Structures are given as C-alpha cells and as structure tokens.
CSV table of C-alpha atoms in Angstrom, one decimal:
chain,number,residue,atom,x,y,z
A,637,MET,CA,0.2,-0.3,0.3
A,638,LEU,CA,0.9,3.4,-0.7
A,639,ASP,CA,2.6,5.2,2.3
A,640,LEU,CA,2.0,8.8,1.9
A,641,ARG,CA,3.5,9.7,5.1
A,642,PRO,CA,7.0,11.0,3.4
A,643,VAL,CA,4.9,12.9,1.3
A,644,ILE,CA,3.1,14.6,3.4
A,645,TYR,CA,6.0,15.4,5.9
A,646,VAL,CA,8.0,17.2,3.2
A,647,ILE,CA,4.7,19.4,1.6
A,648,GLY,CA,4.3,19.6,5.1
A,649,LEU,CA,7.5,21.3,5.9
A,650,LEU,CA,7.9,23.3,3.1
A,651,VAL,CA,4.6,24.8,3.9
A,652,ALA,CA,5.4,26.4,7.2
A,653,VAL,CA,8.6,27.7,5.8
A,654,LEU,CA,6.0,29.1,3.2
A,655,GLY,CA,4.3,30.8,6.3
A,656,ALA,CA,7.4,32.0,8.0
A,657,THR,CA,8.5,33.9,4.5
A,658,MET,CA,5.2,35.4,5.2
A,659,LEU,CA,7.1,37.5,8.3
A,660,ILE,CA,8.8,39.4,5.7
A,661,PRO,CA,5.9,41.4,4.2
A,662,VAL,CA,4.6,41.8,7.8
A,663,VAL,CA,8.0,43.9,8.5
A,664,ILE,CA,8.0,46.0,5.0
A,665,ASP,CA,4.1,47.1,5.8
A,666,LEU,CA,4.9,47.5,9.8
A,667,ALA,CA,7.7,49.7,8.7
A,668,ASP,CA,5.3,52.1,5.2
A,669,ASN,CA,2.4,52.4,7.6
A,670,ASN,CA,0.2,49.6,5.7
A,671,PRO,CA,-2.3,47.4,7.6
A,672,ASP,CA,-1.7,44.9,5.2
A,673,TRP,CA,0.5,43.6,7.9
A,674,GLN,CA,-1.9,42.2,9.5
A,675,VAL,CA,-3.1,39.8,7.1
A,676,PHE,CA,-0.3,38.6,5.8
A,677,LEU,CA,0.2,38.1,10.2
A,678,GLN,CA,-3.2,36.2,10.2
A,679,SER,CA,-1.6,34.1,7.2
A,680,ALA,CA,1.6,33.3,8.2
A,681,VAL,CA,0.4,31.6,11.7
A,682,VAL,CA,-2.4,29.7,9.6
A,683,THR,CA,0.3,28.7,7.2
A,684,MET,CA,2.7,27.5,9.8
A,685,LEU,CA,-0.2,26.1,12.4
A,686,ILE,CA,-0.8,24.1,9.6
A,687,GLY,CA,2.1,23.3,8.5
A,688,GLY,CA,4.0,22.0,10.6
A,689,SER,CA,1.2,20.1,12.2
A,690,MET,CA,1.5,17.8,8.6
A,691,ALA,CA,4.8,17.4,9.2
A,692,LEU,CA,4.7,16.9,12.9
A,693,SER,CA,1.8,14.4,12.8
A,694,THR,CA,4.0,12.0,9.9
A,695,ALA,CA,7.3,12.4,11.0
A,696,ASN,CA,7.1,8.2,12.2
A,697,GLY,CA,6.8,7.8,8.6
A,698,VAL,CA,10.0,9.2,7.0
A,699,GLY,CA,12.5,7.3,5.5
A,700,LYS,CA,15.7,7.5,3.6
A,701,GLY,CA,14.7,7.3,0.7
A,702,LEU,CA,11.0,7.7,-1.4
A,703,THR,CA,9.9,5.3,-3.5
A,704,ILE,CA,9.2,6.2,-7.3
A,705,GLN,CA,4.8,7.0,-6.6
A,706,GLN,CA,6.1,8.5,-4.0
A,707,THR,CA,8.6,11.7,-5.6
A,708,PHE,CA,5.7,11.6,-8.5
A,709,LEU,CA,3.1,12.7,-5.7
A,710,LEU,CA,5.8,14.6,-3.7
A,711,THR,CA,6.9,16.6,-6.9
A,712,THR,CA,3.0,17.5,-8.1
A,713,GLY,CA,1.6,17.6,-4.2
A,714,VAL,CA,4.2,20.6,-3.6
A,715,TRP,CA,3.5,23.1,-6.6
A,716,VAL,CA,-0.2,22.1,-5.5
A,717,ALA,CA,0.0,22.9,-1.4
A,718,LEU,CA,2.3,25.7,-1.6
A,719,PRO,CA,0.1,27.9,-4.3
A,720,ILE,CA,-2.9,26.8,-1.3
A,721,PHE,CA,-1.6,28.7,0.6
A,722,GLY,CA,0.4,31.8,-0.9
A,723,ALA,CA,-3.3,32.8,-2.3
A,724,LEU,CA,-4.0,33.3,1.4
A,725,PRO,CA,-2.2,37.3,1.5
A,726,PHE,CA,-3.9,37.4,-1.9
A,727,ALA,CA,-7.5,36.7,-1.0
A,728,LEU,CA,-7.4,38.3,3.1
A,729,GLY,CA,-5.7,41.4,2.1
A,730,GLU,CA,-6.7,44.8,0.3
A,731,LEU,CA,-7.2,43.3,-2.7
A,732,ASP,CA,-9.6,41.1,-1.9
A,733,ALA,CA,-9.6,38.9,-4.5
A,734,ARG,CA,-11.6,36.3,-5.4
A,735,PRO,CA,-10.6,32.4,-5.0
A,736,VAL,CA,-9.8,31.6,-8.7
A,737,ASP,CA,-7.7,35.5,-8.9
A,738,ALA,CA,-5.5,34.5,-5.8
A,739,PHE,CA,-5.1,31.2,-6.6
A,740,PHE,CA,-4.3,32.4,-10.2
A,741,GLU,CA,-1.2,35.0,-8.8
A,742,ALA,CA,0.3,32.6,-6.7
A,743,MET,CA,0.4,29.6,-8.5
A,744,SER,CA,1.3,32.2,-11.8
A,745,GLY,CA,4.0,33.5,-9.3
A,746,LEU,CA,5.6,30.0,-7.8
A,747,THR,CA,5.3,28.1,-12.0
A,748,THR,CA,8.0,31.3,-12.5
A,749,THR,CA,4.6,32.4,-15.3
A,750,GLY,CA,4.1,35.6,-14.3
A,751,SER,CA,1.1,36.2,-15.7
A,752,THR,CA,-1.2,38.4,-13.6
A,753,VAL,CA,-4.7,39.1,-13.0
A,754,LEU,CA,-3.9,42.4,-11.0
A,755,SER,CA,-4.1,45.6,-12.4
A,756,GLY,CA,-2.6,49.3,-10.8
A,757,LEU,CA,0.4,47.8,-9.8
A,758,ASP,CA,1.7,51.5,-8.8
A,759,ASP,CA,-0.1,51.6,-6.0
A,760,LEU,CA,-0.6,48.5,-4.3
A,761,PRO,CA,1.1,47.7,-0.6
A,762,LYS,CA,4.7,47.2,-0.9
A,763,GLY,CA,4.6,43.8,1.5
A,764,LEU,CA,1.7,42.8,-1.0
A,765,LEU,CA,4.2,43.9,-4.5
A,766,PHE,CA,7.3,42.0,-2.2
A,767,TRP,CA,5.1,39.0,-1.1
A,768,ARG,CA,4.6,38.4,-5.3
A,769,GLY,CA,8.8,38.3,-6.0
A,770,LEU,CA,9.0,36.2,-3.5
A,771,LEU,CA,7.1,33.7,-5.1
A,772,GLN,CA,8.6,34.1,-7.8
A,773,TRP,CA,12.3,33.7,-5.9
A,774,PHE,CA,11.2,30.1,-4.0
A,775,GLY,CA,8.9,29.0,-7.6
A,776,GLY,CA,12.9,29.9,-9.2
A,777,ILE,CA,15.0,27.9,-6.9
A,778,GLY,CA,12.0,24.9,-6.1
A,779,ILE,CA,12.1,24.3,-10.2
A,780,ILE,CA,15.7,23.6,-10.4
A,781,VAL,CA,15.8,21.4,-7.7
A,782,VAL,CA,13.6,19.7,-9.1
A,783,ALA,CA,15.6,19.7,-12.3
A,784,MET,CA,18.3,18.9,-10.7
A,785,VAL,CA,17.0,16.0,-8.9
A,786,PHE,CA,13.4,15.0,-8.5
A,787,LEU,CA,12.8,14.8,-12.8
A,788,PRO,CA,16.6,12.6,-14.0
A,789,GLU,CA,15.3,10.1,-12.0
A,790,LEU,CA,11.3,10.1,-12.8
A,791,ARG,CA,12.6,10.3,-16.4
A,792,VAL,CA,10.9,12.9,-17.5
A,793,GLY,CA,11.2,14.6,-21.1
A,794,GLY,CA,14.3,12.6,-21.7
A,795,MET,CA,15.7,14.3,-18.4
A,796,GLN,CA,17.3,11.2,-17.6
A,797,ILE,CA,21.2,12.4,-19.9
A,798,PHE,CA,22.0,14.2,-17.0
A,799,ARG,CA,21.9,12.2,-14.7
A,800,SER,CA,25.9,11.4,-15.3
A,801,GLU,CA,26.2,15.0,-14.4
A,802,GLY,CA,26.0,13.6,-10.4
A,803,PHE,CA,22.2,13.4,-10.4
A,804,ASP,CA,22.1,10.3,-9.2
A,805,THR,CA,19.6,9.9,-6.8
A,806,PHE,CA,17.4,6.5,-6.3
A,807,GLY,CA,16.7,5.8,-3.6
A,808,LYS,CA,18.3,8.5,-1.8
A,809,ILE,CA,15.8,11.1,-2.9
A,810,LEU,CA,15.3,13.6,0.0
A,811,PRO,CA,19.2,13.9,1.4
A,812,ARG,CA,20.5,14.2,-2.1
A,813,ALA,CA,17.5,17.5,-2.2
A,814,THR,CA,19.5,18.9,0.4
A,815,GLU,CA,22.4,18.4,-0.4
A,816,ILE,CA,22.3,19.9,-3.6
A,817,SER,CA,19.5,23.0,-2.1
A,818,SER,CA,22.0,23.7,-0.4
A,819,ARG,CA,25.2,24.1,-2.9
A,820,ILE,CA,22.8,26.0,-5.5
A,821,SER,CA,21.0,28.6,-2.5
A,822,VAL,CA,23.8,30.1,-2.5
A,823,ILE,CA,24.7,30.6,-5.7
A,824,TYR,CA,21.5,31.6,-6.5
A,825,PHE,CA,21.3,33.8,-3.7
A,826,THR,CA,24.7,35.5,-4.3
A,827,LEU,CA,22.9,36.1,-8.1
A,828,THR,CA,20.1,37.2,-7.1
A,829,ALA,CA,22.1,39.9,-4.9
A,830,LEU,CA,24.4,41.2,-7.8
A,831,CYS,CA,21.7,41.8,-9.8
A,832,ALA,CA,20.0,43.7,-6.9
A,833,VAL,CA,23.3,45.9,-6.3
A,834,ALA,CA,23.3,46.3,-10.2
A,835,TYR,CA,19.5,47.5,-10.6
A,836,PHE,CA,20.2,49.9,-7.8
A,837,ALA,CA,23.1,51.3,-9.1
A,838,LEU,CA,21.9,52.1,-12.3
A,839,GLY,CA,18.7,54.4,-11.2
A,840,MET,CA,16.4,51.7,-9.1
A,841,ASN,CA,15.4,52.2,-5.9
A,842,PHE,CA,16.3,50.0,-2.9
A,843,PHE,CA,12.8,48.5,-3.0
A,844,ASP,CA,12.4,47.8,-6.6
A,845,ALA,CA,15.6,46.7,-7.1
A,846,VAL,CA,15.4,44.1,-4.8
A,847,THR,CA,11.8,42.4,-5.9
A,848,HIS,CA,13.0,43.2,-9.9
A,849,ALA,CA,16.5,41.2,-8.9
A,850,MET,CA,14.1,38.3,-7.2
A,851,THR,CA,11.4,38.0,-10.3
A,852,THR,CA,14.8,37.9,-12.7
A,853,ILE,CA,16.9,35.2,-11.3
A,854,ALA,CA,13.8,32.9,-10.9
A,855,THR,CA,12.8,34.1,-14.4
A,856,GLY,CA,9.4,34.8,-13.4
A,857,GLY,CA,8.9,38.3,-15.0
A,858,TYR,CA,6.5,39.8,-12.2
A,859,ALA,CA,7.1,44.0,-11.8
A,860,ASN,CA,5.9,46.1,-9.9
A,861,TYR,CA,4.4,48.5,-12.2
A,862,ASP,CA,1.7,48.0,-14.7
A,863,ALA,CA,4.5,48.9,-17.3
A,864,SER,CA,7.2,46.5,-16.9
A,865,PHE,CA,10.1,47.0,-17.6
A,866,GLY,CA,9.3,50.2,-19.2
A,867,ALA,CA,8.8,52.6,-16.6
A,868,PHE,CA,12.7,52.3,-16.2
A,869,GLY,CA,15.7,53.5,-18.3
A,870,ALA,CA,18.3,51.9,-20.7
A,871,GLY,CA,20.8,51.1,-17.5
A,872,PRO,CA,18.1,48.7,-15.6
A,873,GLU,CA,17.4,47.0,-19.2
A,874,TYR,CA,20.6,46.0,-20.4
A,875,ALA,CA,21.6,44.6,-16.7
A,876,ALA,CA,18.0,42.5,-16.9
A,877,VAL,CA,19.4,41.4,-20.0
A,878,VAL,CA,22.4,40.1,-18.4
A,879,PHE,CA,21.1,38.2,-15.5
A,880,MET,CA,18.4,36.9,-17.4
A,881,LEU,CA,20.6,34.7,-19.4
A,882,LEU,CA,22.8,33.8,-16.4
A,883,ALA,CA,19.6,32.7,-14.2
A,884,ALA,CA,18.8,30.7,-18.1
A,885,LEU,CA,22.3,28.7,-18.0
A,886,PRO,CA,22.4,25.1,-16.1
A,887,PHE,CA,23.2,25.6,-12.0
A,888,VAL,CA,25.2,22.6,-12.7
A,889,ARG,CA,27.9,24.1,-14.0
A,890,TYR,CA,28.2,27.3,-11.3
A,891,VAL,CA,28.6,25.1,-8.9
A,892,GLN,CA,31.3,23.6,-10.8
A,893,ILE,CA,33.3,26.6,-11.6
A,894,LEU,CA,32.9,26.7,-7.9
A,895,GLN,CA,34.8,23.9,-7.3
A,896,GLY,CA,37.5,25.1,-9.6
A,897,THR,CA,36.6,23.8,-13.4
A,898,ALA,CA,34.8,25.9,-15.8
A,899,ARG,CA,35.2,23.9,-18.9
A,900,PRO,CA,32.6,22.2,-18.9
A,901,LEU,CA,29.9,25.3,-18.7
A,902,LEU,CA,32.2,26.5,-21.7
A,903,HIS,CA,31.6,22.7,-23.0
A,904,ASP,CA,28.2,22.4,-22.7
A,905,PRO,CA,26.3,22.0,-26.2
A,906,GLN,CA,23.4,23.9,-24.7
A,907,VAL,CA,25.0,26.6,-23.4
A,908,ARG,CA,26.5,26.9,-27.1
A,909,GLY,CA,23.0,26.5,-28.9
A,910,PHE,CA,21.2,29.1,-26.3
A,911,PHE,CA,23.2,31.6,-27.2
A,912,MET,CA,23.4,30.5,-30.6
A,913,THR,CA,19.6,30.5,-30.6
A,914,LEU,CA,19.4,34.2,-29.0
A,915,VAL,CA,22.5,35.7,-31.2
A,916,VAL,CA,20.7,34.5,-34.8
A,917,ILE,CA,16.8,35.6,-33.4
A,918,VAL,CA,18.4,38.6,-32.2
A,919,ALA,CA,20.1,39.9,-35.7
A,920,ILE,CA,16.8,38.8,-37.5
A,921,MET,CA,14.4,40.7,-35.9
A,922,VAL,CA,17.1,43.8,-35.9
A,923,LEU,CA,17.3,43.1,-39.6
A,924,TRP,CA,14.3,43.2,-40.0
A,925,ARG,CA,12.5,46.6,-37.7
A,926,TRP,CA,15.5,47.7,-40.2
A,927,LEU,CA,14.2,46.9,-43.6
A,928,ALA,CA,10.3,47.5,-42.6
A,929,ASP,CA,10.4,50.7,-40.7
A,930,GLY,CA,13.8,51.7,-40.4
A,931,GLN,CA,14.7,51.4,-37.3
A,932,LEU,CA,18.1,51.1,-36.7
A,933,SER,CA,18.9,53.6,-33.3
A,934,GLU,CA,20.0,52.2,-30.0
A,935,GLN,CA,16.4,52.3,-28.2
A,936,SER,CA,15.4,50.1,-30.8
A,937,LEU,CA,18.2,47.4,-30.8
A,938,ARG,CA,17.9,47.6,-26.9
A,939,LYS,CA,14.3,47.1,-26.9
A,940,THR,CA,14.4,44.3,-29.8
A,941,LEU,CA,17.2,42.4,-27.2
A,942,PHE,CA,15.3,43.0,-24.0
A,943,ASN,CA,12.2,41.6,-25.1
A,944,LEU,CA,13.2,38.6,-27.1
A,945,THR,CA,15.5,37.1,-24.1
A,946,SER,CA,13.0,37.8,-22.2
A,947,ILE,CA,10.5,35.9,-23.8
A,948,LEU,CA,13.1,33.4,-25.3
A,949,THR,CA,14.0,32.7,-20.7
A,950,GLY,CA,10.6,32.5,-19.8
A,951,THR,CA,10.8,35.4,-17.8
A,952,GLY,CA,8.1,38.0,-19.3
A,953,TYR,CA,9.1,41.4,-18.9
A,954,ALA,CA,8.4,44.0,-21.4
A,955,SER,CA,9.5,47.4,-22.1
A,956,GLN,CA,7.2,48.0,-25.2
A,957,ASP,CA,4.5,46.6,-27.1
A,958,TYR,CA,6.2,44.0,-29.7
A,959,MET,CA,2.3,43.8,-30.8
A,960,LEU,CA,2.6,46.4,-32.6
A,961,TRP,CA,6.1,46.1,-34.5
A,962,GLY,CA,3.7,44.2,-37.0
A,963,GLY,CA,2.8,40.9,-37.9
A,964,PHE,CA,6.3,38.8,-38.6
A,965,PRO,CA,7.7,40.3,-35.0
A,966,VAL,CA,3.9,38.7,-33.0
A,967,VAL,CA,4.8,35.0,-35.0
A,968,VAL,CA,8.3,35.5,-34.2
A,969,PHE,CA,7.4,36.1,-30.0
A,970,PHE,CA,5.4,33.1,-30.3
A,971,PHE,CA,7.8,30.5,-31.0
A,972,VAL,CA,10.5,31.9,-29.5
A,973,GLY,CA,8.2,31.3,-26.4
A,974,LEU,CA,8.3,27.3,-27.5
A,975,ILE,CA,11.9,27.6,-27.1
A,976,GLY,CA,13.3,28.2,-23.3
A,977,GLY,CA,16.4,28.2,-21.3
A,978,CYS,CA,18.7,25.5,-20.2
A,979,ALA,CA,17.7,22.3,-18.1
A,980,GLY,CA,18.6,22.6,-14.9
A,981,SER,CA,18.2,26.5,-14.8
A,982,THR,CA,14.7,28.5,-13.9
A,983,ALA,CA,14.2,28.5,-17.1
A,984,CYS,CA,11.1,27.0,-19.0
A,985,SER,CA,9.1,25.8,-21.5
A,986,ILE,CA,10.4,23.6,-24.0
A,987,LYS,CA,14.2,23.2,-23.2
A,988,ILE,CA,17.3,23.9,-26.1
A,989,PHE,CA,18.9,20.6,-25.5
A,990,ARG,CA,15.9,18.7,-26.2
A,991,TYR,CA,15.2,20.6,-29.8
A,992,GLN,CA,19.1,19.7,-29.8
A,993,LEU,CA,18.6,15.8,-29.8
A,994,LEU,CA,15.9,16.4,-32.0
A,995,LEU,CA,18.0,17.6,-34.7
A,996,SER,CA,20.6,14.9,-34.0
A,997,SER,CA,17.9,12.3,-34.4
A,998,ILE,CA,16.8,14.1,-37.8
A,999,LYS,CA,20.3,14.0,-38.7
A,1000,ALA,CA,21.0,10.3,-38.0
A,1001,GLN,CA,18.1,9.6,-40.1
A,1002,ILE,CA,19.1,11.3,-42.5
A,1003,GLN,CA,22.6,10.4,-42.7
A,1004,SER,CA,20.6,6.3,-42.8
A,1005,ILE,CA,18.7,6.9,-45.6
A,1006,HIS,CA,21.6,8.3,-47.8
A,1007,SER,CA,23.6,4.8,-46.5
A,1008,PRO,CA,21.7,2.2,-45.7
A,1009,HIS,CA,24.8,-0.1,-44.7
A,1010,GLY,CA,26.2,2.4,-42.7
A,1011,ILE,CA,25.5,3.1,-38.3
A,1012,PHE,CA,24.0,6.2,-37.0
A,1013,THR,CA,23.8,7.4,-33.8
A,1014,PRO,CA,22.3,10.2,-32.8
A,1015,ARG,CA,25.1,12.4,-30.1
A,1016,PHE,CA,24.9,14.8,-27.3
A,1017,GLY,CA,27.4,16.7,-26.4
A,1018,GLY,CA,30.2,14.4,-28.0
A,1019,ARG,CA,27.8,11.1,-26.4
A,1020,ARG,CA,25.8,8.4,-27.9
A,1021,VAL,CA,22.1,9.2,-26.8
A,1022,ASP,CA,20.4,5.8,-25.8
A,1023,GLU,CA,17.3,5.1,-27.9
A,1024,GLU,CA,15.3,5.3,-23.7
A,1025,VAL,CA,16.4,9.1,-23.9
A,1026,LEU,CA,15.0,9.8,-27.3
A,1027,SER,CA,12.2,8.8,-27.1
A,1028,SER,CA,11.3,10.3,-23.9
A,1029,VAL,CA,11.8,13.4,-26.1
A,1030,MET,CA,9.9,12.1,-28.5
A,1031,GLY,CA,7.1,11.4,-26.6
A,1032,PHE,CA,7.6,14.8,-24.7
A,1033,PHE,CA,6.5,17.0,-27.7
A,1034,VAL,CA,4.3,15.2,-28.4
A,1035,PHE,CA,2.7,15.5,-25.5
A,1036,PHE,CA,3.4,18.8,-25.5
A,1037,VAL,CA,1.6,19.7,-28.9
A,1038,VAL,CA,-1.5,17.7,-27.7
A,1039,THR,CA,-1.8,20.0,-24.6
A,1040,LEU,CA,-1.4,22.9,-26.1
A,1041,GLY,CA,-4.0,22.4,-28.3
A,1042,VAL,CA,-6.3,20.7,-25.9
A,1043,THR,CA,-5.4,23.2,-23.9
A,1044,ALA,CA,-6.1,26.2,-27.1
A,1045,VAL,CA,-9.6,23.8,-27.2
A,1046,ALA,CA,-11.0,24.6,-24.1
A,1047,LEU,CA,-10.5,28.4,-23.8
A,1048,GLY,CA,-11.7,28.7,-27.4
A,1049,LEU,CA,-14.8,26.8,-25.5
A,1050,THR,CA,-15.0,29.4,-23.0
A,1051,GLY,CA,-15.7,31.9,-25.3
A,1052,LEU,CA,-12.4,33.2,-26.3
A,1053,ASP,CA,-11.2,34.7,-29.4
A,1054,PHE,CA,-8.1,32.0,-31.5
A,1055,THR,CA,-5.1,34.7,-30.9
A,1056,THR,CA,-6.4,34.5,-27.0
A,1057,SER,CA,-6.4,31.2,-26.9
A,1058,MET,CA,-3.5,30.1,-28.6
A,1059,SER,CA,-1.0,32.0,-27.5
A,1060,GLY,CA,-2.8,32.1,-23.7
A,1061,ALA,CA,-2.3,28.3,-24.2
A,1062,ALA,CA,1.2,28.5,-24.5
A,1063,ALA,CA,1.8,31.5,-22.8
A,1064,ALA,CA,0.6,29.3,-19.1
A,1065,LEU,CA,2.3,25.7,-20.4
A,1066,ALA,CA,5.6,27.6,-21.1
A,1067,ASN,CA,5.3,29.4,-18.3
A,1068,ILE,CA,6.3,32.9,-20.5
A,1069,GLY,CA,3.8,35.1,-19.0
A,1070,PRO,CA,2.2,37.3,-21.3
A,1071,GLY,CA,0.2,36.0,-24.1
A,1072,LEU,CA,-0.4,38.3,-27.3
A,1073,GLY,CA,-3.3,40.3,-28.8
A,1074,ASP,CA,-5.0,43.4,-26.9
A,1075,GLN,CA,-6.3,41.1,-23.8
A,1076,ILE,CA,-3.2,39.2,-22.4
A,1077,GLY,CA,-0.7,40.7,-24.4
A,1078,PRO,CA,1.9,42.7,-22.9
A,1079,SER,CA,-0.1,45.5,-22.5
A,1080,GLY,CA,-2.5,43.4,-21.3
A,1081,ASN,CA,-3.9,41.1,-18.0
A,1082,PHE,CA,-5.7,38.3,-18.0
A,1083,ALA,CA,-8.0,39.8,-15.7
A,1084,GLY,CA,-10.6,40.1,-18.0
A,1085,LEU,CA,-10.7,36.5,-18.3
A,1086,ASN,CA,-13.6,33.9,-17.2
A,1087,ASP,CA,-13.4,31.8,-14.4
A,1088,THR,CA,-13.1,28.5,-16.4
A,1089,ALA,CA,-10.4,30.1,-18.8
A,1090,LYS,CA,-8.4,31.2,-15.6
A,1091,TRP,CA,-9.0,27.3,-14.1
A,1092,ILE,CA,-7.6,26.5,-17.4
A,1093,LEU,CA,-4.7,28.3,-17.6
A,1094,ILE,CA,-3.8,27.3,-13.7
A,1095,ALA,CA,-3.4,23.8,-14.2
A,1096,ALA,CA,-1.4,24.3,-17.6
A,1097,MET,CA,1.4,26.5,-16.1
A,1098,LEU,CA,1.2,23.5,-13.6
A,1099,VAL,CA,1.3,20.4,-15.7
A,1100,GLY,CA,4.5,23.2,-18.0
A,1101,ARG,CA,5.8,23.5,-15.1
A,1102,LEU,CA,6.8,19.7,-14.2
A,1103,GLU,CA,7.6,19.3,-17.2
A,1104,LEU,CA,3.8,17.3,-18.4
A,1105,LEU,CA,4.2,13.5,-16.9
A,1106,ALA,CA,5.6,14.3,-14.1
A,1107,VAL,CA,1.8,15.2,-13.8
A,1108,PHE,CA,-0.4,13.2,-16.8
A,1109,VAL,CA,1.5,9.8,-14.2
A,1110,LEU,CA,-0.9,10.1,-11.8
A,1111,PHE,CA,-3.8,10.1,-14.3
A,1112,THR,CA,-3.1,6.0,-15.3
A,1113,VAL,CA,-4.5,3.3,-13.3
A,1114,THR,CA,-0.3,1.5,-13.5
A,1115,PHE,CA,0.9,4.4,-11.5
A,1116,TRP,CA,-1.5,3.6,-8.6
A,1117,ARG,CA,-1.0,0.1,-8.5
A,1118,GLY,CA,2.4,0.5,-8.2
C-alpha cells in the first residue's frame, strides 16, 4: 500500500517555511504604515500551524528514501499545496481577490509564469508587491532542485540524460535534494544580490531593485509597475538581459565553477545552442525592423534584445508593446516562447536540449537514408544518446503539442478568440507570462478572462512547470497499482 507519510511530511515542512517567510511582508508593511501587515501575520500563523501539524503528524513515517510513486506525488503535491497557502494574502488583504484570482496569482508566481490578474500595480502595498516577488523567487530555486534531483530520476522528457552529471538520486531523493539545495541556494542568493546591486546602481530605488532582482533570477517576470520594465531606463534593461541569461544557464555549471573548473560550462552544448539561438533570432529581428521601419537606433536594438531575451528565457518582462511591431515579430515572439533556456535552470518552456536531441535524431535518420548500410547514432555533447532518452524526448514533444492544442480548444470553448486562446495556452503551458493580443498581450493582463478560462490556465501552468509527464502519470491506473 502506498505510504503517503513521507510525502505529507515534506509538503508540511515546505508549507511551514512558506508561512515563516510571510513575516517579511509583515515587517515591510509595518515600516510603510500599511494595515495589510495584519493580513500577512494572520496568513503566516495559519500557514505555519497547518504546515507544522502536517509535518509533526507524519514524522514517524520518514525513511531514508522515496519510492518512485512517492516521488511523483511529492513533485506535484508541492506545486499544488504551496500556491493554496501562497494565495491567502491576495484573498484576505487589501485586494480582497476572489479565490480563483488569488490562486491564479500564486500559481503564476510559484511556477514563475508571470501572468497576472492584477492591475494598478503602481499603487499596491509594498508588502504585497514583495510577496509576489518572493513567490517567484522560491519557485525559481524550487524548480532548479526539481530539475536536478527529481526529473532525472523520474525519466521525464529526456531529463535522464543528465543523471551522468552527478544527479544519481535513486533511493536517496531527500538527502540528495538537501545537499543540492544547499549548494544551489548559495549561488542563487549570490546572483540575486548581484542583480539587486546592479539595478540599484543603475537607478532603481532599493525596494524595486530587490523585488525585480528576485523575479529576474527566477525568470518569473513579476514587476512592480503596470508598465513592467518600461518604467525603467536603458541601464536596468541591459542589466536585466545579463541576469536573465545567467539565470537561464544550467546551475550545475555554477557549482562546477565553484569547484574550480569552468570547462563544463564552456563546452556545454546546451549553453552554446542557447546563445546561438538568441544571437540568430535577435539578428533576424533587428534586420527585419531595419528593413520594415528603418529603425536601427540604440533604443530599437535594446528593446529588441531585451524583449526577445525575456520571452526566450520565459521571464515575461516587457519594456515595449511588441504587438505594435508588426505581424512578423508577433509570430516570432510566439515561437520563441516555445524554445526556452537550459535544463537545470530557472528558465521554462520546452528547453533547448530537447531541440538539439530532436535535430540530432533527424540528422541520424537522414544519414541512414543516404547510407543504408552505415550505423548512425544521435549524439549530444559528443556522447551517444540512448534510445530510451530519444523516445522520452519524442514523447515529450508529442504530449506538449497535444496538451497545447487541447488547452487552446478548451479556452476557445469558454468564448475566447483564437489569438487569445492559442497564445494564452502557450503562455501558461510554457510558463512565459504574457500572451498575444489586446487582452493578454504585453500591455494587458489576464484579469478580464472568465473564471473557467483562469482555472484552465492554472492547470496548464502547473502541468507545464513540471514537464507535463510528471503530472499526467498521476492519472494512469498503472501508477496507482504500483
């Protein structure tokens, strides 16, 4: 029989920790003389009590390892439980948000999607703005640990190819997660601090610098202003590009740099492919804008670089309404959002390594057609790729396309137009943030959608952040049979 105690124990601990962090907005609102501090205090007490009770009541069932069943349940359970409690300040505070809106905002935050149902951000209490940033910051480091510890073990979407990077965790999920989390936390915090210092030095006030640093390193995209990064000047935009790119690289490479070797980072096929993709797309877009509009100014180059980097990494900031650039750029932005950064980073979407494996497999197939008697095997980083990995990657692509289509159709059935349905499905499933169109594009938000559409998008954000199969497997009879 499936023992749920280890799963509930870990979820309870994380819920209790989330509750403790609600005390930070309490201090911020107290210092700002905002009565919302009472809401955060109440939410903190409730969250810590429930989380602590869950952990204490199941502590006797914690062993040294987790089974595959328990690991799947834990991975999904964490990303369902934390948004429930993370939504409390939105529902009980000054916003008085409805449950669907509060849960949408919390899920978007913890999955680092960045889609928002809030407007009038410029006038929101600082505690609430900081809480949004904190949710994304926690979600960013959480997904790194999931990508480095859990997904390779669960063989989700080809992630098992990275087990050779020292991620072998079978039978010791919890100890390994703790070890990796401690190492990653130092790097994650350091990058956040450096980003905040850069923002502050380039003109942001201290509060904006800290909150935007958290959402930048998390590649989340929550901003303190309705204009997003359009509220800032050129300096912060360039700094954001640098730190979005750093956050989209494999964090295991930073660990290796601290251990004294930068060679793995420099020779990582993911990293090379990621930067090559960005350079090519930016060059194409700059050339198109130059030929179409005659724009080749520093501002045009900066806006193009910033917004494409933001969408490619899945951050979702916007410094300009790129819907006004023309039809071709809109199509480019849609497909760029479906690429994503590197595995083991805070970036989202399909991930660059899967495209590299797909192209390698296609190349091998073409070679075998030209030379039927030859033996051609797909390779990644100079290593032969197992058939199991390729099958997993192909399966991921199929599931992604099917899920994207089903989600878009479901949104269409709620009354949304094609552009909103399709781009909304992509934005949620790939955890990009903004969609396309007047309603959910870079100059809008998701507040005007109906409740059914919001629940569909919430589910898509969860499924997309956990690489689809980690969630879908819970709906199979085989899983529950053990």
